[in-house]
Coordinates of C-alpha atoms in Angstrom, one line a residue:
X1 CA 6.3 17.1 -22.2
X2 CA 6.0 19.2 -19.0
X3 CA 7.6 18.1 -15.7
X4 CA 7.4 19.2 -12.1
X5 CA 10.4 18.9 -9.9
X6 CA 10.8 18.5 -6.1
X7 CA 14.5 18.6 -5.5
X8 CA 17.7 20.4 -4.7
X9 CA 20.3 22.2 -6.8
X10 CA 21.4 18.7 -8.0
X11 CA 18.1 18.4 -10.0
X12 CA 18.5 22.1 -10.9
X13 CA 21.8 21.4 -12.6
X14 CA 20.1 18.8 -14.8
X15 CA 17.6 21.3 -16.1
X16 CA 20.5 23.6 -17.3
X17 CA 21.5 21.2 -20.0
X18 CA 20.3 22.1 -23.5
X19 CA 19.5 18.4 -24.0
X20 CA 17.2 18.3 -20.9
X21 CA 14.1 16.7 -22.6
X22 CA 11.3 18.3 -20.5
X23 CA 9.7 21.7 -20.1
X24 CA 9.9 22.6 -16.4
X25 CA 6.5 23.6 -15.2
X26 CA 7.1 23.9 -11.4
X27 CA 10.4 23.5 -9.5
X28 CA 10.2 23.2 -5.8
X29 CA 13.7 23.6 -4.5
X30 CA 15.3 23.8 -1.1
X31 CA 12.2 22.4 0.7
X32 CA 11.5 19.2 2.6
X33 CA 8.4 17.2 2.0
X34 CA 7.3 18.0 5.6
X35 CA 7.7 21.7 4.9
X36 CA 5.9 21.4 1.6
X37 CA 2.9 19.7 3.2
X38 CA 2.6 22.0 6.3
X39 CA 0.5 25.1 7.0
X40 CA 1.9 28.5 6.3
X41 CA 3.5 31.2 8.4
X42 CA 2.4 34.2 6.3
X43 CA 5.1 36.8 5.7
X44 CA 5.8 39.4 3.0
X45 CA 9.2 39.6 1.2
X46 CA 9.9 42.9 2.9
X47 CA 9.9 41.0 6.3
X48 CA 12.9 38.9 5.2
X49 CA 16.2 40.4 6.2
X50 CA 18.4 39.5 3.2
X51 CA 19.2 40.9 -0.2
X52 CA 20.1 37.5 -1.7
X53 CA 17.5 36.8 -4.3
X54 CA 17.8 33.0 -3.9
X55 CA 17.5 33.1 -0.1
X56 CA 14.6 35.5 -0.1
X57 CA 12.6 33.6 -2.7
X58 CA 13.3 30.2 -1.1
X59 CA 12.3 31.5 2.4
X60 CA 9.2 33.3 1.1
X61 CA 7.9 30.2 -0.6
X62 CA 8.9 28.0 2.4
X63 CA 7.1 30.2 5.0
X64 CA 4.0 30.9 2.9
X65 CA 3.7 27.3 1.6
X66 CA 3.1 28.6 -1.9
X67 CA 4.4 25.5 -3.7
X68 CA 1.9 22.8 -2.8
X69 CA -1.2 24.4 -4.5
X70 CA 0.9 24.9 -7.7
X71 CA 1.7 21.2 -7.7
X72 CA -1.8 20.1 -7.0
X73 CA -3.2 22.3 -9.8
X74 CA -0.4 21.3 -12.2
X75 CA -1.1 19.7 -15.6
X76 CA 2.4 18.2 -15.9
X77 CA 2.5 14.4 -16.6
X78 CA 5.8 13.8 -14.9
X79 CA 7.2 14.5 -11.4
X80 CA 10.9 14.2 -10.7
X81 CA 12.2 13.9 -7.1
X82 CA 15.7 14.1 -5.7
X83 CA 15.9 14.1 -1.9
X84 CA 19.0 16.1 -1.1
X85 CA 16.9 19.1 0.2
X86 CA 15.8 16.8 3.0
X87 CA 19.3 17.5 4.5
X88 CA 18.1 21.1 5.4
X89 CA 17.8 21.7 9.1
X90 CA 14.1 21.8 10.0
X91 CA 12.2 23.5 12.8
X92 CA 8.7 22.9 14.0
X93 CA 6.3 25.7 15.0
X94 CA 2.6 25.4 15.8
X95 CA 2.5 21.9 14.3
X96 CA 4.1 22.9 11.0
X97 CA 7.6 22.4 9.6
X98 CA 9.9 25.0 8.1
X99 CA 13.5 25.5 7.1
X100 CA 15.4 26.8 10.1
X101 CA 17.1 29.4 7.8
X102 CA 13.7 30.8 6.8
X103 CA 13.0 31.9 10.4
X104 CA 16.5 33.1 10.9
X105 CA 15.8 35.7 8.1
X106 CA 13.0 37.2 10.1
X107 CA 13.6 40.2 12.3
X108 CA 11.0 39.0 14.8
X109 CA 11.9 36.2 17.2
X110 CA 10.0 32.9 16.8
X111 CA 9.9 30.3 19.5
X112 CA 10.4 27.2 17.3
X113 CA 11.5 23.7 18.1
X114 CA 14.5 22.3 16.2
X115 CA 13.8 18.9 14.6
X116 CA 16.4 16.0 14.9
X117 CA 16.8 13.9 11.8
X118 CA 15.4 10.8 13.4
X119 CA 12.3 12.8 14.3
X120 CA 12.1 14.1 10.8
X121 CA 12.2 10.6 9.4
X122 CA 9.4 9.5 11.7
X123 CA 7.3 12.5 10.7
X124 CA 7.9 11.7 7.0
X125 CA 6.5 8.2 7.6
X126 CA 3.5 9.6 9.2
X127 CA 2.9 11.9 6.3
X128 CA 3.5 9.2 3.7
X129 CA -0.1 9.0 2.6
X130 CA -0.1 12.7 1.8
X131 CA 3.1 12.3 -0.3
X132 CA 1.6 9.4 -2.2
X133 CA -1.6 11.4 -2.8
X134 CA 0.5 14.1 -4.4
X135 CA 2.5 11.7 -6.5
X136 CA -0.7 10.0 -7.7
X137 CA -1.5 13.1 -9.8
X138 CA 1.3 12.2 -12.2
X139 CA 1.6 9.6 -14.9
X140 CA 5.2 9.0 -14.1
X141 CA 7.3 9.7 -11.0
X142 CA 11.1 9.8 -11.6
X143 CA 13.1 9.0 -8.5
X144 CA 16.7 10.0 -8.6
X145 CA 18.7 7.7 -6.3
X146 CA 21.5 10.1 -5.2
X147 CA 23.3 10.2 -1.8
X148 CA 25.2 13.2 -0.6
X149 CA 28.4 11.3 0.4
X150 CA 28.3 12.6 4.0
X151 CA 26.8 11.9 7.4
X152 CA 23.3 12.1 6.0
X153 CA 23.7 9.1 3.6
X154 CA 21.7 6.7 5.8
X155 CA 19.0 9.3 6.4
X156 CA 18.6 10.0 2.6
X157 CA 18.7 6.3 1.8
X158 CA 16.0 5.6 4.3
X159 CA 13.7 8.2 2.8
X160 CA 14.5 7.0 -0.7
X161 CA 13.6 3.4 0.2
X162 CA 10.4 4.6 1.8
X163 CA 9.3 6.2 -1.4
X164 CA 10.7 3.5 -3.6
X165 CA 8.6 0.8 -1.8
X166 CA 5.5 3.0 -1.9
X167 CA 5.2 4.6 -5.3
X168 CA 4.1 2.2 -8.1
X169 CA 4.3 4.5 -11.1
X170 CA 8.0 5.2 -10.7
X171 CA 11.0 5.2 -12.9
X172 CA 14.4 5.1 -11.2
X173 CA 17.7 6.7 -12.0
X174 CA 20.8 6.1 -9.9
X175 CA 23.6 8.6 -9.6
X176 CA 27.0 7.1 -8.9
X177 CA 28.6 9.0 -6.0
X178 CA 31.8 7.1 -5.8
X179 CA 34.8 9.3 -5.2
X180 CA 32.6 12.5 -5.3
X181 CA 33.1 14.6 -2.2
X182 CA 30.1 16.8 -2.7
X183 CA 27.2 15.5 -4.8
X184 CA 25.7 19.0 -4.9
X185 CA 28.7 19.9 -7.0
X186 CA 29.2 16.7 -8.9
X187 CA 31.4 16.3 -12.0
X188 CA 29.6 17.2 -15.2
X189 CA 29.8 13.6 -16.4
X190 CA 27.3 12.5 -13.8
X191 CA 24.8 15.1 -14.8
X192 CA 25.3 14.3 -18.5
X193 CA 24.7 10.6 -17.9
X194 CA 21.4 11.2 -16.1
X195 CA 20.2 13.6 -18.8
X196 CA 20.9 11.0 -21.4
X197 CA 18.7 8.5 -19.5
X198 CA 16.0 11.1 -19.1
X199 CA 16.0 11.7 -22.9
X200 CA 15.3 8.0 -23.4
X201 CA 12.3 8.2 -21.0
X202 CA 10.9 11.0 -23.2
X203 CA 11.8 9.6 -26.6
X204 CA 9.3 8.6 -29.3
X205 CA 10.5 5.0 -29.2
X206 CA 10.4 4.7 -25.4
X207 CA 8.3 1.5 -25.6
X208 CA 10.8 -0.1 -28.0
X209 CA 13.8 0.3 -25.7
X210 CA 14.5 -2.0 -22.8
X211 CA 15.4 0.6 -20.2
X212 CA 16.5 -0.3 -16.7
X213 CA 18.4 1.0 -13.7
X214 CA 21.3 -1.3 -12.6
X215 CA 23.6 -1.5 -9.7
X216 CA 26.1 -3.7 -7.8
X217 CA 25.8 -3.2 -4.1
X218 CA 28.0 -5.5 -1.9
X219 CA 27.3 -8.9 -3.4
X220 CA 24.0 -8.1 -5.0
X221 CA 23.7 -7.3 -8.7
X222 CA 20.2 -6.0 -9.6
X223 CA 18.2 -4.4 -12.4
X224 CA 14.9 -2.3 -12.1
X225 CA 12.9 -2.0 -15.3
X226 CA 12.0 1.5 -16.2
X227 CA 8.7 0.7 -17.9
X228 CA 5.5 1.1 -16.0
X229 CA 3.0 -0.8 -18.2
X230 CA 2.5 -4.5 -17.5
X231 CA 5.0 -6.7 -19.2
X232 CA 6.7 -10.1 -18.6
X233 CA 10.5 -10.6 -18.4
X234 CA 13.1 -13.3 -18.1
X235 CA 16.3 -12.3 -16.2
X236 CA 19.5 -14.2 -16.9
X237 CA 22.8 -13.8 -15.0
X238 CA 26.0 -14.3 -17.0
X239 CA 29.3 -15.1 -15.4
X240 CA 32.6 -14.7 -17.3
X241 CA 30.6 -14.5 -20.6
X242 CA 28.5 -17.6 -20.1
X243 CA 24.9 -18.1 -18.8
X244 CA 25.0 -18.9 -15.1
X245 CA 21.6 -18.4 -13.5
X246 CA 18.1 -17.7 -14.8
X247 CA 14.8 -16.4 -13.4
X248 CA 11.4 -17.8 -14.2
X249 CA 9.1 -15.8 -16.4
X250 CA 7.9 -12.9 -14.3
X251 CA 6.0 -9.6 -14.4
X252 CA 8.2 -8.2 -11.6
X253 CA 10.1 -5.1 -12.7
X254 CA 12.9 -5.9 -10.2
X255 CA 15.4 -8.7 -10.2
X256 CA 18.5 -9.3 -8.1
X257 CA 21.2 -12.0 -8.1
X258 CA 23.4 -12.8 -5.2
X259 CA 27.0 -13.2 -6.3
X260 CA 28.9 -15.9 -4.4
X261 CA 32.1 -16.3 -6.5
X262 CA 34.7 -14.1 -8.0
X263 CA 34.1 -13.2 -11.6
X264 CA 32.7 -10.9 -14.3
X265 CA 29.0 -10.6 -14.2
X266 CA 26.2 -9.0 -16.2
X267 CA 22.4 -9.5 -16.5
X268 CA 20.6 -10.2 -19.7
X269 CA 16.9 -9.0 -19.8
X270 CA 14.5 -10.4 -22.3
X271 CA 11.0 -8.8 -22.5
X272 CA 7.9 -10.6 -23.7
X273 CA 7.4 -8.1 -26.5
X274 CA 7.8 -8.0 -30.2
X275 CA 9.1 -4.4 -30.0
X276 CA 11.9 -4.6 -27.4
X277 CA 15.1 -6.6 -28.1
X278 CA 17.0 -8.3 -25.3
X279 CA 19.6 -6.2 -23.6
X280 CA 22.6 -6.7 -21.4
X281 CA 23.5 -4.7 -18.3
X282 CA 27.1 -3.4 -17.9
X283 CA 29.7 -5.9 -16.9
X284 CA 30.7 -5.9 -13.2
X285 CA 33.8 -7.4 -11.6
X286 CA 33.0 -9.0 -8.3
X287 CA 35.6 -9.9 -5.7
X288 CA 34.4 -11.4 -2.4
X289 CA 35.8 -9.8 0.7
X290 CA 39.0 -11.5 1.7
X291 CA 39.5 -9.9 5.1
X292 CA 39.5 -12.2 8.1
X293 CA 36.2 -13.2 9.5
X294 CA 35.2 -11.5 12.7
X295 CA 34.9 -13.3 15.9
X296 CA 31.6 -15.3 16.1
X297 CA 31.4 -14.1 19.7
X298 CA 31.3 -10.5 18.6
X299 CA 28.5 -8.5 20.2
X300 CA 27.4 -6.7 17.0
X301 CA 26.1 -8.0 13.7
X302 CA 25.8 -6.4 10.3
X303 CA 22.2 -6.6 9.1
X304 CA 21.6 -8.7 5.9
X305 CA 19.1 -8.1 3.2
X306 CA 15.5 -9.5 3.5
X307 CA 16.4 -12.8 1.7
X308 CA 19.0 -13.6 4.5
X309 CA 17.1 -12.2 7.5
X310 CA 16.5 -15.7 8.8
X311 CA 20.3 -16.0 9.2
X312 CA 20.3 -13.0 11.5
X313 CA 17.5 -14.6 13.5
X314 CA 19.6 -17.7 14.0
X315 CA 22.4 -15.6 15.5
X316 CA 19.9 -13.6 17.7
X317 CA 18.6 -16.9 19.1
X318 CA 22.0 -18.2 20.0
X319 CA 24.2 -15.2 20.9
X320 CA 24.2 -12.2 23.2
X321 CA 23.9 -9.2 20.8
X322 CA 24.3 -5.6 22.0
X323 CA 23.4 -4.0 18.7
X324 CA 23.0 -4.3 14.9
X325 CA 24.8 -2.4 12.2
X326 CA 22.5 -1.1 9.4
X327 CA 20.4 1.9 8.6
X328 CA 18.9 3.3 11.8
X329 CA 16.5 5.4 9.8
X330 CA 14.8 2.2 8.5
X331 CA 14.5 1.0 12.1
X332 CA 14.0 4.2 14.2
X333 CA 12.5 2.1 17.0
X334 CA 15.2 -0.6 16.6
X335 CA 14.9 -4.1 15.2
X336 CA 13.0 -6.5 17.5
X337 CA 14.0 -4.4 20.5
X338 CA 17.7 -4.2 19.5
X339 CA 19.3 -0.9 18.7
X340 CA 20.5 -0.3 15.1
X341 CA 23.7 1.7 14.6
X342 CA 25.5 3.2 11.6
X343 CA 28.7 1.3 10.8
X344 CA 30.9 4.3 11.8
X345 CA 29.5 4.3 15.3
X346 CA 30.8 0.8 16.1
X347 CA 34.5 0.4 16.9
X348 CA 34.2 -3.1 18.3
X349 CA 34.5 -6.3 16.2
X350 CA 31.3 -7.3 14.5
X351 CA 30.1 -10.1 12.3
X352 CA 29.9 -8.9 8.7
X353 CA 26.9 -9.9 6.6
X354 CA 29.1 -11.7 4.2
X355 CA 30.0 -14.1 7.0
X356 CA 26.4 -14.8 8.1
X357 CA 25.9 -17.8 5.9
X358 CA 28.9 -19.7 7.4
X359 CA 28.1 -18.7 11.0
X360 CA 24.4 -19.3 10.8
X361 CA 24.7 -22.7 9.1
X362 CA 27.2 -23.8 11.7
X363 CA 24.8 -22.9 14.5
X364 CA 21.9 -24.7 12.7
X365 CA 24.0 -27.8 12.2
X366 CA 24.8 -27.9 16.0
X367 CA 21.1 -27.6 17.0
X368 CA 19.4 -30.6 18.5
X369 CA 16.5 -32.0 16.3
X370 CA 13.9 -30.5 18.7
X371 CA 15.5 -27.1 18.8
X372 CA 15.9 -27.0 15.0
X373 CA 12.2 -28.0 14.5
X374 CA 11.1 -25.3 17.0
X375 CA 13.2 -22.7 15.2
X376 CA 11.9 -23.6 11.7
X377 CA 8.3 -23.5 13.0
X378 CA 8.7 -20.2 14.8
X379 CA 10.4 -18.5 11.8
X380 CA 8.6 -20.0 8.8
X381 CA 7.9 -16.6 7.3
X382 CA 11.5 -15.6 7.3
X383 CA 12.7 -18.9 6.0
X384 CA 10.2 -18.7 3.1
X385 CA 12.1 -15.6 2.0
X386 CA 15.4 -17.5 1.7
X387 CA 16.8 -18.8 -1.6
X388 CA 15.5 -22.2 -2.7
X389 CA 18.9 -23.7 -2.1
X390 CA 18.9 -22.6 1.5
X391 CA 15.3 -23.8 2.0
X392 CA 16.3 -27.2 0.6
X393 CA 19.3 -27.4 2.9
X394 CA 17.3 -26.5 6.0
X395 CA 14.8 -29.3 5.0
X396 CA 17.7 -31.7 4.7
X397 CA 18.9 -30.9 8.2
X398 CA 15.5 -31.8 9.6
X399 CA 15.5 -35.3 8.1

């Protein structure tokens, strides 16, 4: 099966393995989506002042925008994307985007404008429909969830989430970057693991396997089913070897469980299919943070996930908050008028998201009946996203 790739040298390393299961049709490397979708600045190779074959070929394709038409005319069924090339420094000239290095190789001076990462992210959101139009040409889009392990982590994570939430025909592979100083030069074991997963995507018995991407992030254990066709599932959380929680029958390809106690956890997935047998995830050891809770009067709050966003609203209604700690690329204009910072930017005490339950419930319990009623009525949409247990407790407080 043929595959097109938009990525960095990380994806390039995958293709070097003999066991890589696809025939590479087009490989767009070292180029941002913004550059890929822009108008050209026509140059000949002789105009580029370098003898490095990689530099000259990358710059020539970047300036002349030669890659987009190849992708649009491609007959490959699969597109694979890794986003590490988005780290390239971009410049803007005459409404189009280019790698800064491409212009630096020209003898002639070009009056371009350098693009900050936050501006790049905003522009990517504006071009999202064009990206989705391109991905719609393919039967499958494989998203590689890989972070560089540097100051660009939030930026790359923000773009990944943007694509993840927008592309329906996606398969997902996560690359573990723990203890890896440079993901562009990752240990061979990481590449081998991803290639083995790719081989399963392209195997003859793909439909008979229960393939999923799994991860433990903070206190959330999740699986994402790597099967695009409609199918129903039941997800069951096991704790210390015994069934603990269970989902309803659902056609959702994603399931997450919030871990609230120390233990060994794994998820069992059962598909409504005669072909695919039930399968367990890996076992994960979860230990809640034991560090002392931050001062409830802290002026900064760490942002929770969507399910617990109502807790954040409780604190915002009752405290003077200077800023929130999260991914600023997800909220380039801030969250409800409040600036969002990366964790490393804040040196003051802050309320950790693990402590939001205790702090928010204490505030709710101290509200007068009228204030509690007003809060629930004003934020019904957020409260409906909460867990059933939390919704039941809030209803109890109103009695």
